[in-house]
Amino acid sequence: MITLDTSALFALLNRADPDHERVKGVFLADSGPYLVPAGILAEIAYLAEKRLGPRALEAFLEDLETGALSLECHEEDLPRVRALVNRYADLPLGLADAAVIAVAERYGGRVLSLDKHFHLVAREGAIRVLP
């Protein structure tokens, strides 16, 4: 299982992104499932629609609807999300990123992200950042 961050999803949706092929390679090399934390839905939907257009948003929503991507939402994650937001208040680690980490911790720790601050959290050993 791989938990997806907004940065990786956006690169996957955007063929012009310099990291598109690298992220696509992770998808091709791993059969999934690919988990999308509910905490990043608004963020990725906004970026897809505003920067790439309604067709990119439609593709993302279709992947969720067909099960190519699995929506992950658990209230049990909220205490961990709060703890992460407080622990890493000096990083740009808000709700969305903390939700990614909490979900990844529950499902084996693999996170697909292009954001460098995930590597700081990974030093504690609870997650492993791909690619």
PDB file of C-alpha atoms in Angstrom:
ATOM      1  CA  MET A   1       0.000   0.000   0.000  1.00  0.00           C
ATOM      2  CA  ILE A   2       1.136   3.483  -0.830  1.00  0.00           C
ATOM      3  CA  THR A   3      -0.337   6.606   0.728  1.00  0.00           C
ATOM      4  CA  LEU A   4      -0.423   9.489  -1.737  1.00  0.00           C
ATOM      5  CA  ASP A   5       0.428  13.095  -1.032  1.00  0.00           C
ATOM      6  CA  THR A   6      -0.962  16.022  -3.023  1.00  0.00           C
ATOM      7  CA  SER A   7       2.408  16.736  -4.646  1.00  0.00           C
ATOM      8  CA  ALA A   8       2.650  13.238  -6.113  1.00  0.00           C
ATOM      9  CA  LEU A   9      -0.969  13.184  -7.276  1.00  0.00           C
ATOM     10  CA  PHE A  10      -0.564  16.560  -8.948  1.00  0.00           C
ATOM     11  CA  ALA A  11       2.606  15.415 -10.726  1.00  0.00           C
ATOM     12  CA  LEU A  12       0.798  12.296 -11.891  1.00  0.00           C
ATOM     13  CA  LEU A  13      -2.121  14.310 -13.284  1.00  0.00           C
ATOM     14  CA  ASN A  14       0.166  16.870 -14.935  1.00  0.00           C
ATOM     15  CA  ARG A  15       2.113  15.364 -17.844  1.00  0.00           C
ATOM     16  CA  ALA A  16       4.127  18.594 -18.109  1.00  0.00           C
ATOM     17  CA  ASP A  17       5.355  18.312 -14.512  1.00  0.00           C
ATOM     18  CA  PRO A  18       9.107  17.588 -14.360  1.00  0.00           C
ATOM     19  CA  ASP A  19       8.412  14.768 -11.870  1.00  0.00           C
ATOM     20  CA  HIS A  20       5.563  13.183 -13.845  1.00  0.00           C
ATOM     21  CA  GLU A  21       7.589  10.258 -15.225  1.00  0.00           C
ATOM     22  CA  ARG A  22       9.240   9.553 -11.880  1.00  0.00           C
ATOM     23  CA  VAL A  23       5.888   9.411 -10.081  1.00  0.00           C
ATOM     24  CA  LYS A  24       4.302   7.425 -12.906  1.00  0.00           C
ATOM     25  CA  GLY A  25       7.176   4.941 -12.578  1.00  0.00           C
ATOM     26  CA  VAL A  26       6.258   4.276  -8.948  1.00  0.00           C
ATOM     27  CA  PHE A  27       2.683   3.531  -9.991  1.00  0.00           C
ATOM     28  CA  LEU A  28       3.824   1.211 -12.762  1.00  0.00           C
ATOM     29  CA  ALA A  29       6.208  -0.642 -10.436  1.00  0.00           C
ATOM     30  CA  ASP A  30       3.678  -1.189  -7.629  1.00  0.00           C
ATOM     31  CA  SER A  31       0.195  -2.638  -8.002  1.00  0.00           C
ATOM     32  CA  GLY A  32      -1.186  -0.665  -5.061  1.00  0.00           C
ATOM     33  CA  PRO A  33      -3.598  -0.105  -3.539  1.00  0.00           C
ATOM     34  CA  TYR A  34      -3.040   3.632  -3.565  1.00  0.00           C
ATOM     35  CA  LEU A  35      -4.562   5.448  -0.614  1.00  0.00           C
ATOM     36  CA  VAL A  36      -5.830   9.023  -0.817  1.00  0.00           C
ATOM     37  CA  PRO A  37      -6.328  10.503   2.656  1.00  0.00           C
ATOM     38  CA  ALA A  38      -9.555  12.484   2.919  1.00  0.00           C
ATOM     39  CA  GLY A  39      -7.496  15.347   4.348  1.00  0.00           C
ATOM     40  CA  ILE A  40      -5.982  16.104   0.927  1.00  0.00           C
ATOM     41  CA  LEU A  41      -9.174  15.997  -1.171  1.00  0.00           C
ATOM     42  CA  ALA A  42      -9.866  19.730  -1.235  1.00  0.00           C
ATOM     43  CA  GLU A  43      -6.200  20.530  -1.841  1.00  0.00           C
ATOM     44  CA  ILE A  44      -5.740  18.211  -4.834  1.00  0.00           C
ATOM     45  CA  ALA A  45      -9.168  19.019  -6.282  1.00  0.00           C
ATOM     46  CA  TYR A  46      -8.430  22.745  -6.153  1.00  0.00           C
ATOM     47  CA  LEU A  47      -4.975  22.367  -7.746  1.00  0.00           C
ATOM     48  CA  ALA A  48      -6.198  20.008 -10.446  1.00  0.00           C
ATOM     49  CA  GLU A  49      -9.121  22.208 -11.446  1.00  0.00           C
ATOM     50  CA  LYS A  50      -7.374  25.593 -11.210  1.00  0.00           C
ATOM     51  CA  ARG A  51      -4.020  24.658 -12.736  1.00  0.00           C
ATOM     52  CA  LEU A  52      -4.890  21.790 -15.061  1.00  0.00           C
ATOM     53  CA  GLY A  53      -8.579  22.309 -15.800  1.00  0.00           C
ATOM     54  CA  PRO A  54     -11.834  20.449 -15.311  1.00  0.00           C
ATOM     55  CA  ARG A  55     -10.684  17.390 -17.287  1.00  0.00           C
ATOM     56  CA  ALA A  56      -7.884  16.709 -14.791  1.00  0.00           C
ATOM     57  CA  LEU A  57     -10.338  17.024 -11.910  1.00  0.00           C
ATOM     58  CA  GLU A  58     -12.694  14.652 -13.722  1.00  0.00           C
ATOM     59  CA  ALA A  59      -9.881  12.110 -14.204  1.00  0.00           C
ATOM     60  CA  PHE A  60      -9.019  12.271 -10.509  1.00  0.00           C
ATOM     61  CA  LEU A  61     -12.650  11.862  -9.429  1.00  0.00           C
ATOM     62  CA  GLU A  62     -13.109   8.971 -11.848  1.00  0.00           C
ATOM     63  CA  ASP A  63     -10.069   7.213 -10.363  1.00  0.00           C
ATOM     64  CA  LEU A  64     -11.639   7.552  -6.913  1.00  0.00           C
ATOM     65  CA  GLU A  65     -15.023   6.362  -8.141  1.00  0.00           C
ATOM     66  CA  THR A  66     -13.661   3.314  -9.980  1.00  0.00           C
ATOM     67  CA  GLY A  67     -11.345   2.312  -7.153  1.00  0.00           C
ATOM     68  CA  ALA A  68      -8.078   2.972  -8.994  1.00  0.00           C
ATOM     69  CA  LEU A  69      -7.426   5.228  -5.993  1.00  0.00           C
ATOM     70  CA  SER A  70      -8.898   4.387  -2.584  1.00  0.00           C
ATOM     71  CA  LEU A  71     -10.284   7.123  -0.372  1.00  0.00           C
ATOM     72  CA  GLU A  72      -9.084   6.696   3.195  1.00  0.00           C
ATOM     73  CA  CYS A  73     -10.834   8.425   6.075  1.00  0.00           C
ATOM     74  CA  HIS A  74     -10.770   7.401   9.736  1.00  0.00           C
ATOM     75  CA  GLU A  75     -11.716   9.493  12.723  1.00  0.00           C
ATOM     76  CA  GLU A  76      -9.184   7.493  14.734  1.00  0.00           C
ATOM     77  CA  ASP A  77      -6.451   9.354  12.838  1.00  0.00           C
ATOM     78  CA  LEU A  78      -7.423  12.733  14.283  1.00  0.00           C
ATOM     79  CA  PRO A  79      -5.422  12.443  17.530  1.00  0.00           C
ATOM     80  CA  ARG A  80      -2.325  11.496  15.503  1.00  0.00           C
ATOM     81  CA  VAL A  81      -2.964  14.325  13.025  1.00  0.00           C
ATOM     82  CA  ARG A  82      -3.176  16.810  15.923  1.00  0.00           C
ATOM     83  CA  ALA A  83       0.003  15.421  17.465  1.00  0.00           C
ATOM     84  CA  LEU A  84       1.882  15.709  14.167  1.00  0.00           C
ATOM     85  CA  VAL A  85       0.683  19.269  13.528  1.00  0.00           C
ATOM     86  CA  ASN A  86       1.871  20.266  17.003  1.00  0.00           C
ATOM     87  CA  ARG A  87       5.150  18.316  16.849  1.00  0.00           C
ATOM     88  CA  TYR A  88       6.119  19.773  13.474  1.00  0.00           C
ATOM     89  CA  ALA A  89       4.692  23.286  13.893  1.00  0.00           C
ATOM     90  CA  ASP A  90       7.975  24.696  12.519  1.00  0.00           C
ATOM     91  CA  LEU A  91       7.479  22.872   9.187  1.00  0.00           C
ATOM     92  CA  PRO A  92       4.834  23.500   6.573  1.00  0.00           C
ATOM     93  CA  LEU A  93       3.045  20.412   7.944  1.00  0.00           C
ATOM     94  CA  GLY A  94      -0.637  21.213   8.183  1.00  0.00           C
ATOM     95  CA  LEU A  95      -3.751  19.091   8.210  1.00  0.00           C
ATOM     96  CA  ALA A  96      -3.257  17.609   4.743  1.00  0.00           C
ATOM     97  CA  ASP A  97       0.325  16.437   5.261  1.00  0.00           C
ATOM     98  CA  ALA A  98      -0.373  15.211   8.783  1.00  0.00           C
ATOM     99  CA  ALA A  99      -3.307  13.180   7.441  1.00  0.00           C
ATOM    100  CA  VAL A 100      -1.013  11.606   4.834  1.00  0.00           C
ATOM    101  CA  ILE A 101       1.458  10.603   7.536  1.00  0.00           C
ATOM    102  CA  ALA A 102      -1.218   9.247   9.892  1.00  0.00           C
ATOM    103  CA  VAL A 103      -2.733   7.083   7.145  1.00  0.00           C
ATOM    104  CA  ALA A 104       0.685   5.871   6.014  1.00  0.00           C
ATOM    105  CA  GLU A 105       1.615   4.892   9.558  1.00  0.00           C
ATOM    106  CA  ARG A 106      -1.491   2.708   9.781  1.00  0.00           C
ATOM    107  CA  TYR A 107      -0.776   0.991   6.461  1.00  0.00           C
ATOM    108  CA  GLY A 108       2.912   0.177   6.396  1.00  0.00           C
ATOM    109  CA  GLY A 109       4.456   3.613   6.191  1.00  0.00           C
ATOM    110  CA  ARG A 110       5.049   4.118   2.461  1.00  0.00           C
ATOM    111  CA  VAL A 111       4.302   7.660   1.272  1.00  0.00           C
ATOM    112  CA  LEU A 112       4.578   8.923  -2.293  1.00  0.00           C
ATOM    113  CA  SER A 113       5.465  12.603  -2.009  1.00  0.00           C
ATOM    114  CA  LEU A 114       7.715  15.164  -3.639  1.00  0.00           C
ATOM    115  CA  ASP A 115       7.711  17.442  -0.591  1.00  0.00           C
ATOM    116  CA  LYS A 116      11.051  17.592   1.213  1.00  0.00           C
ATOM    117  CA  HIS A 117       9.585  18.037   4.686  1.00  0.00           C
ATOM    118  CA  PHE A 118       8.269  14.466   4.598  1.00  0.00           C
ATOM    119  CA  HIS A 119      11.887  13.317   4.729  1.00  0.00           C
ATOM    120  CA  LEU A 120      12.321  15.080   8.083  1.00  0.00           C
ATOM    121  CA  VAL A 121       9.373  13.185   9.510  1.00  0.00           C
ATOM    122  CA  ALA A 122      10.681   9.951   7.978  1.00  0.00           C
ATOM    123  CA  ARG A 123      13.866  10.245  10.064  1.00  0.00           C
ATOM    124  CA  GLU A 124      11.802   9.144  13.055  1.00  0.00           C
ATOM    125  CA  GLY A 125      11.235   5.818  11.323  1.00  0.00           C
ATOM    126  CA  ALA A 126       7.454   5.717  11.059  1.00  0.00           C
ATOM    127  CA  ILE A 127       7.244   6.396   7.308  1.00  0.00           C
ATOM    128  CA  ARG A 128       9.314   5.815   4.186  1.00  0.00           C
ATOM    129  CA  VAL A 129       9.131   8.409   1.425  1.00  0.00           C
ATOM    130  CA  LEU A 130       8.972   7.351  -2.225  1.00  0.00           C
ATOM    131  CA  PRO A 131      10.163   7.725  -4.971  1.00  0.00           C
TER     132      PRO A 131
END
